[in-house]
mmCIF file of C-alpha atoms and ligand atoms in Angstrom:
data_model
loop_
_atom_site.group_PDB
_atom_site.id
_atom_site.type_symbol
_atom_site.label_atom_id
_atom_site.label_comp_id
_atom_site.label_asym_id
_atom_site.label_seq_id
_atom_site.Cartn_x
_atom_site.Cartn_y
_atom_site.Cartn_z
ATOM 1 C CA MET A 29 -87.813 -39.703 179.353
ATOM 2 C CA GLU A 30 -85.888 -37.973 181.930
ATOM 3 C CA ILE A 31 -86.303 -36.404 185.717
ATOM 4 C CA ARG A 32 -83.981 -33.557 186.256
ATOM 5 C CA ASP A 33 -83.063 -30.513 188.795
ATOM 6 C CA ASP A 34 -80.293 -28.073 188.578
ATOM 7 C CA GLU A 35 -77.563 -30.648 189.529
ATOM 8 C CA LEU A 36 -78.879 -34.272 188.350
ATOM 9 C CA VAL A 37 -80.581 -35.714 185.560
ATOM 10 C CA LEU A 38 -82.217 -39.354 185.942
ATOM 11 C CA ARG A 39 -82.743 -40.914 182.472
ATOM 12 C CA PRO A 40 -83.206 -44.642 181.728
ATOM 13 C CA ILE A 41 -80.048 -46.895 181.776
ATOM 14 C CA GLU A 42 -78.538 -47.429 178.299
ATOM 15 C CA ALA A 43 -75.724 -49.618 176.751
ATOM 16 C CA ARG A 44 -73.331 -46.497 177.021
ATOM 17 C CA ASP A 45 -73.459 -46.757 180.757
ATOM 18 C CA ALA A 46 -72.296 -50.310 181.138
ATOM 19 C CA ASP A 47 -68.560 -49.477 181.585
ATOM 20 C CA ALA A 48 -69.306 -47.104 184.317
ATOM 21 C CA ILE A 49 -71.722 -49.403 186.009
ATOM 22 C CA ALA A 50 -68.892 -52.227 185.838
ATOM 23 C CA ALA A 51 -66.330 -49.728 187.216
ATOM 24 C CA GLY A 52 -68.498 -48.623 190.061
ATOM 25 C CA LEU A 53 -69.788 -52.081 190.999
ATOM 26 C CA ALA A 54 -66.285 -53.721 190.951
ATOM 27 C CA ASP A 55 -65.847 -51.854 194.096
ATOM 28 C CA PRO A 56 -66.211 -54.188 196.842
ATOM 29 C CA GLU A 57 -67.417 -51.229 199.537
ATOM 30 C CA THR A 58 -69.832 -50.043 197.226
ATOM 31 C CA SER A 59 -71.414 -53.484 196.520
ATOM 32 C CA ARG A 60 -71.101 -54.796 200.154
ATOM 33 C CA TYR A 61 -74.637 -54.026 201.346
ATOM 34 C CA MET A 62 -76.508 -54.640 197.834
ATOM 35 C CA LEU A 63 -78.478 -57.819 197.348
ATOM 36 C CA GLN A 64 -78.286 -59.798 193.895
ATOM 37 C CA ILE A 65 -74.861 -58.283 193.171
ATOM 38 C CA PRO A 66 -72.276 -60.813 191.714
ATOM 39 C CA THR A 67 -68.889 -60.748 193.190
ATOM 40 C CA PRO A 68 -66.622 -60.129 191.611
ATOM 41 C CA TYR A 69 -68.543 -57.737 189.253
ATOM 42 C CA THR A 70 -67.469 -58.099 185.842
ATOM 43 C CA PRO A 71 -68.095 -56.020 182.532
ATOM 44 C CA GLU A 72 -70.208 -59.171 181.314
ATOM 45 C CA ASP A 73 -72.417 -58.913 184.471
ATOM 46 C CA ALA A 74 -72.753 -54.976 183.726
ATOM 47 C CA ARG A 75 -73.876 -55.690 179.961
ATOM 48 C CA THR A 76 -76.263 -58.436 181.008
ATOM 49 C CA TRP A 77 -78.044 -55.815 183.651
ATOM 50 C CA VAL A 78 -78.107 -53.170 181.283
ATOM 51 C CA ALA A 79 -79.941 -55.620 178.808
ATOM 52 C CA ARG A 80 -82.334 -56.297 181.596
ATOM 53 C CA CYS A 81 -82.727 -52.678 182.166
ATOM 54 C CA GLU A 82 -83.995 -51.769 178.517
ATOM 55 C CA GLN A 83 -86.185 -54.967 178.901
ATOM 56 C CA VAL A 84 -88.096 -53.935 182.179
ATOM 57 C CA TRP A 85 -88.367 -50.227 180.471
ATOM 58 C CA ARG A 86 -90.091 -51.826 177.227
ATOM 59 C CA ASP A 87 -92.218 -54.017 179.587
ATOM 60 C CA GLU A 88 -93.107 -50.901 182.088
ATOM 61 C CA THR A 89 -92.616 -53.343 185.022
ATOM 62 C CA SER A 90 -89.581 -51.449 186.627
ATOM 63 C CA TYR A 91 -87.721 -48.068 185.789
ATOM 64 C CA PRO A 92 -84.006 -48.189 186.207
ATOM 65 C CA PHE A 93 -82.474 -44.851 185.882
ATOM 66 C CA ALA A 94 -78.914 -43.638 185.444
ATOM 67 C CA ILE A 95 -78.085 -40.680 187.917
ATOM 68 C CA VAL A 96 -76.053 -38.411 185.509
ATOM 69 C CA ASP A 97 -74.697 -34.955 186.067
ATOM 70 C CA ALA A 98 -76.731 -32.212 184.563
ATOM 71 C CA ALA A 99 -73.673 -30.059 183.541
ATOM 72 C CA GLY A 100 -71.385 -32.654 182.063
ATOM 73 C CA GLY A 101 -73.488 -35.817 181.806
ATOM 74 C CA ALA A 102 -71.107 -38.001 183.673
ATOM 75 C CA PHE A 103 -72.565 -41.009 185.115
ATOM 76 C CA LEU A 104 -72.765 -41.051 189.024
ATOM 77 C CA GLY A 105 -74.945 -44.093 189.965
ATOM 78 C CA SER A 106 -78.221 -45.562 189.550
ATOM 79 C CA ILE A 107 -81.681 -45.503 191.216
ATOM 80 C CA GLU A 108 -84.707 -47.945 190.215
ATOM 81 C CA LEU A 109 -88.345 -48.028 191.013
ATOM 82 C CA SER A 110 -90.050 -51.531 190.627
ATOM 83 C CA GLY A 111 -93.384 -50.744 189.398
ATOM 84 C CA ASP A 112 -95.374 -53.426 191.130
ATOM 85 C CA SER A 113 -93.881 -53.415 194.873
ATOM 86 C CA GLY A 114 -93.107 -49.599 194.740
ATOM 87 C CA SER A 115 -89.528 -50.681 195.911
ATOM 88 C CA ILE A 116 -86.733 -48.392 195.453
ATOM 89 C CA GLY A 117 -82.837 -49.344 195.277
ATOM 90 C CA TYR A 118 -79.869 -47.029 194.630
ATOM 91 C CA TRP A 119 -76.074 -46.799 194.357
ATOM 92 C CA VAL A 120 -73.569 -44.250 193.867
ATOM 93 C CA ALA A 121 -70.190 -44.714 192.173
ATOM 94 C CA PRO A 122 -67.255 -44.398 194.758
ATOM 95 C CA GLU A 123 -66.119 -40.996 193.580
ATOM 96 C CA ALA A 124 -69.344 -39.543 193.874
ATOM 97 C CA GLN A 125 -70.369 -40.559 197.011
ATOM 98 C CA GLY A 126 -70.797 -38.099 200.039
ATOM 99 C CA ARG A 127 -72.059 -35.047 198.081
ATOM 100 C CA GLY A 128 -75.594 -35.641 198.379
ATOM 101 C CA VAL A 129 -76.084 -37.237 195.117
ATOM 102 C CA ALA A 130 -78.335 -40.071 196.506
ATOM 103 C CA THR A 131 -80.465 -38.063 198.580
ATOM 104 C CA ARG A 132 -80.942 -35.659 195.656
ATOM 105 C CA ALA A 133 -81.865 -38.464 193.208
ATOM 106 C CA LEU A 134 -84.209 -40.381 195.725
ATOM 107 C CA ARG A 135 -86.128 -36.967 196.425
ATOM 108 C CA LEU A 136 -86.286 -36.472 192.350
ATOM 109 C CA LEU A 137 -87.647 -40.141 192.060
ATOM 110 C CA CYS A 138 -90.176 -39.897 194.693
ATOM 111 C CA GLY A 139 -91.470 -36.604 193.269
ATOM 112 C CA TRP A 140 -91.998 -38.318 189.687
ATOM 113 C CA ALA A 141 -93.283 -41.507 191.105
ATOM 114 C CA SER A 142 -97.277 -41.408 191.906
ATOM 115 C CA GLN A 143 -97.650 -44.652 193.669
ATOM 116 C CA ARG A 144 -97.631 -44.736 197.440
ATOM 117 C CA PRO A 145 -96.458 -46.228 199.755
ATOM 118 C CA LEU A 146 -92.758 -46.293 198.222
ATOM 119 C CA ARG A 147 -90.525 -48.751 200.229
ATOM 120 C CA LEU A 148 -86.636 -49.350 200.567
ATOM 121 C CA THR A 149 -84.862 -51.667 202.578
ATOM 122 C CA THR A 150 -81.304 -51.345 203.903
ATOM 123 C CA HIS A 151 -78.744 -53.631 205.742
ATOM 124 C CA PRO A 152 -78.754 -52.977 209.490
ATOM 125 C CA ASP A 153 -75.201 -51.312 209.246
ATOM 126 C CA ASN A 154 -75.883 -49.314 206.202
ATOM 127 C CA VAL A 155 -76.165 -46.009 207.775
ATOM 128 C CA ALA A 156 -75.234 -43.769 204.890
ATOM 129 C CA SER A 157 -78.267 -45.237 203.187
ATOM 130 C CA GLN A 158 -80.526 -45.167 206.331
ATOM 131 C CA ARG A 159 -79.465 -41.244 206.443
ATOM 132 C CA VAL A 160 -80.416 -40.929 202.736
ATOM 133 C CA ALA A 161 -83.862 -42.684 203.226
ATOM 134 C CA GLU A 162 -84.686 -40.259 206.089
ATOM 135 C CA LYS A 163 -83.665 -37.198 204.409
ATOM 136 C CA ALA A 164 -85.812 -37.997 201.670
ATOM 137 C CA GLY A 165 -88.714 -38.241 203.994
ATOM 138 C CA PHE A 166 -88.936 -42.011 204.721
ATOM 139 C CA ARG A 167 -89.689 -43.512 207.827
ATOM 140 C CA ARG A 168 -88.112 -46.633 209.650
ATOM 141 C CA ILE A 169 -91.180 -49.119 209.739
ATOM 142 C CA GLY A 170 -89.380 -52.074 211.388
ATOM 143 C CA THR A 171 -87.466 -55.016 210.067
ATOM 144 C CA ILE A 172 -88.105 -57.604 207.453
ATOM 145 C CA THR A 173 -86.403 -60.928 206.267
ATOM 146 C CA GLU A 174 -85.053 -60.728 202.795
ATOM 147 C CA GLU A 175 -85.397 -63.657 200.403
ATOM 148 C CA GLN A 176 -81.398 -63.481 199.717
ATOM 149 C CA ARG A 177 -78.804 -63.015 202.214
ATOM 150 C CA PHE A 178 -76.454 -60.015 202.032
ATOM 151 C CA ARG A 179 -72.517 -60.704 201.481
ATOM 152 C CA ASP A 180 -71.760 -61.041 205.426
ATOM 153 C CA GLY A 181 -74.683 -63.483 205.840
ATOM 154 C CA GLU A 182 -77.230 -61.199 207.177
ATOM 155 C CA ARG A 183 -80.619 -61.783 206.035
ATOM 156 C CA GLU A 184 -82.562 -59.049 208.181
ATOM 157 C CA SER A 185 -83.251 -55.516 206.380
ATOM 158 C CA ILE A 186 -84.474 -52.407 207.981
ATOM 159 C CA LEU A 187 -87.693 -51.336 206.059
ATOM 160 C CA PHE A 188 -88.348 -47.874 205.388
ATOM 161 C CA GLU A 189 -91.687 -46.469 203.719
ATOM 162 C CA LEU A 190 -92.662 -43.079 202.236
ATOM 163 C CA PRO A 191 -96.410 -42.800 203.031
HETATM 164 C C1 COA B 209 -75.707 -45.281 200.541
HETATM 165 C C2 COA B 209 -75.089 -44.414 199.259
HETATM 166 C C3 COA B 209 -76.127 -44.401 198.094
HETATM 167 C C4 COA B 209 -75.253 -42.916 199.710
HETATM 168 O O1 COA B 209 -74.823 -42.044 198.654
HETATM 169 P P1 COA B 209 -74.451 -40.443 198.850
HETATM 170 O O2 COA B 209 -74.548 -40.047 197.382
HETATM 171 O O3 COA B 209 -73.050 -40.572 199.246
HETATM 172 O O4 COA B 209 -75.118 -40.040 199.892
HETATM 173 P P2 COA B 209 -75.522 -38.589 200.506
HETATM 174 O O5 COA B 209 -74.320 -37.923 200.328
HETATM 175 O O6 COA B 209 -76.745 -38.060 199.576
HETATM 176 O O7 COA B 209 -75.920 -38.844 201.934
HETATM 177 C C5 COA B 209 -75.102 -39.624 202.577
HETATM 178 C C6 COA B 209 -75.451 -39.507 204.124
HETATM 179 O O8 COA B 209 -74.792 -40.502 204.833
HETATM 180 C C7 COA B 209 -74.009 -40.081 205.707
HETATM 181 N N1 COA B 209 -72.955 -41.180 205.956
HETATM 182 C C8 COA B 209 -72.308 -41.315 205.102
HETATM 183 N N2 COA B 209 -71.498 -42.513 205.425
HETATM 184 C C9 COA B 209 -71.626 -42.686 206.576
HETATM 185 C C10 COA B 209 -71.188 -43.749 207.590
HETATM 186 N N3 COA B 209 -70.347 -44.723 207.407
HETATM 187 N N4 COA B 209 -71.871 -43.516 208.824
HETATM 188 C C11 COA B 209 -72.995 -42.854 208.879
HETATM 189 N N5 COA B 209 -73.494 -41.746 208.091
HETATM 190 C C12 COA B 209 -72.961 -41.804 206.901
HETATM 191 C C13 COA B 209 -73.481 -38.810 205.350
HETATM 192 O O9 COA B 209 -72.992 -38.016 206.317
HETATM 193 C C14 COA B 209 -74.834 -38.237 204.743
HETATM 194 O O10 COA B 209 -75.782 -37.668 205.697
HETATM 195 P P3 COA B 209 -75.656 -36.181 206.333
HETATM 196 O O11 COA B 209 -76.153 -35.546 205.051
HETATM 197 O O12 COA B 209 -76.777 -36.308 207.412
HETATM 198 O O13 COA B 209 -74.225 -35.691 206.723
HETATM 199 C C15 COA B 209 -73.754 -44.569 198.854
HETATM 200 O O14 COA B 209 -72.725 -44.572 199.901
HETATM 201 C C16 COA B 209 -73.613 -46.014 198.083
HETATM 202 O O15 COA B 209 -73.957 -46.151 196.797
HETATM 203 N N6 COA B 209 -73.313 -46.981 198.830
HETATM 204 C C17 COA B 209 -73.076 -48.340 198.267
HETATM 205 C C18 COA B 209 -74.352 -48.791 197.798
HETATM 206 C C19 COA B 209 -75.644 -48.968 198.935
HETATM 207 O O16 COA B 209 -75.358 -49.135 199.885
HETATM 208 N N7 COA B 209 -76.965 -48.785 198.462
HETATM 209 C C20 COA B 209 -77.989 -48.665 199.283
HETATM 210 C C21 COA B 209 -78.388 -49.979 199.430
HETATM 211 S S1 COA B 209 -79.942 -49.880 200.505
#
């Protein structure tokens, strides 16, 4: 199963992605505004997460994709749609940030997903992620209190929806 355009392919996360996931999420700036990320992030954390991804695909409860380069297949990041809540999360590897990868991946995922509304939340200071959401057509709805705190202790998130 894959979703693609001229530049990117979204395909299910697989065991071969573990090293790239470990490398990307070891970057403290990349994991800074992500909830539920162990710090420091180890290769074992990545392998555990990949196994969980394979399980949720089998269960059809959530859909975690690798974002890969359409030309060479390089791992660029990850994007996940949670089946029950319609919530989306994403991250892009440090070396691939700032060239439209997240925006393109989010548009692709929203085009594939049939459920609405789709939702995502961001740390109030995560302006790059908020721009990505807005460029993909999401609207800022308000704020919500997360179950967990961000690394800096913040617990309020900005909520975005695609109606
Ligand atoms: C947020 C993130 C996914 C963006 O990925 P990306 O592929 O670099 O995003 P894009 O290139 O598609 O777009 C980024 C937008 O944010 C803007 N931006 C980037 N850094 C910014 C900053 N510090 N302040 C303001 N805007 C910023 C870019 O200019 C661009 O907007 P523009 O097209 O209007 O110029 C990526 O930075 C990332 O993985 N961050 C760490 C994980 C994370 O925060 N995930 C989201 C959790 S909600």
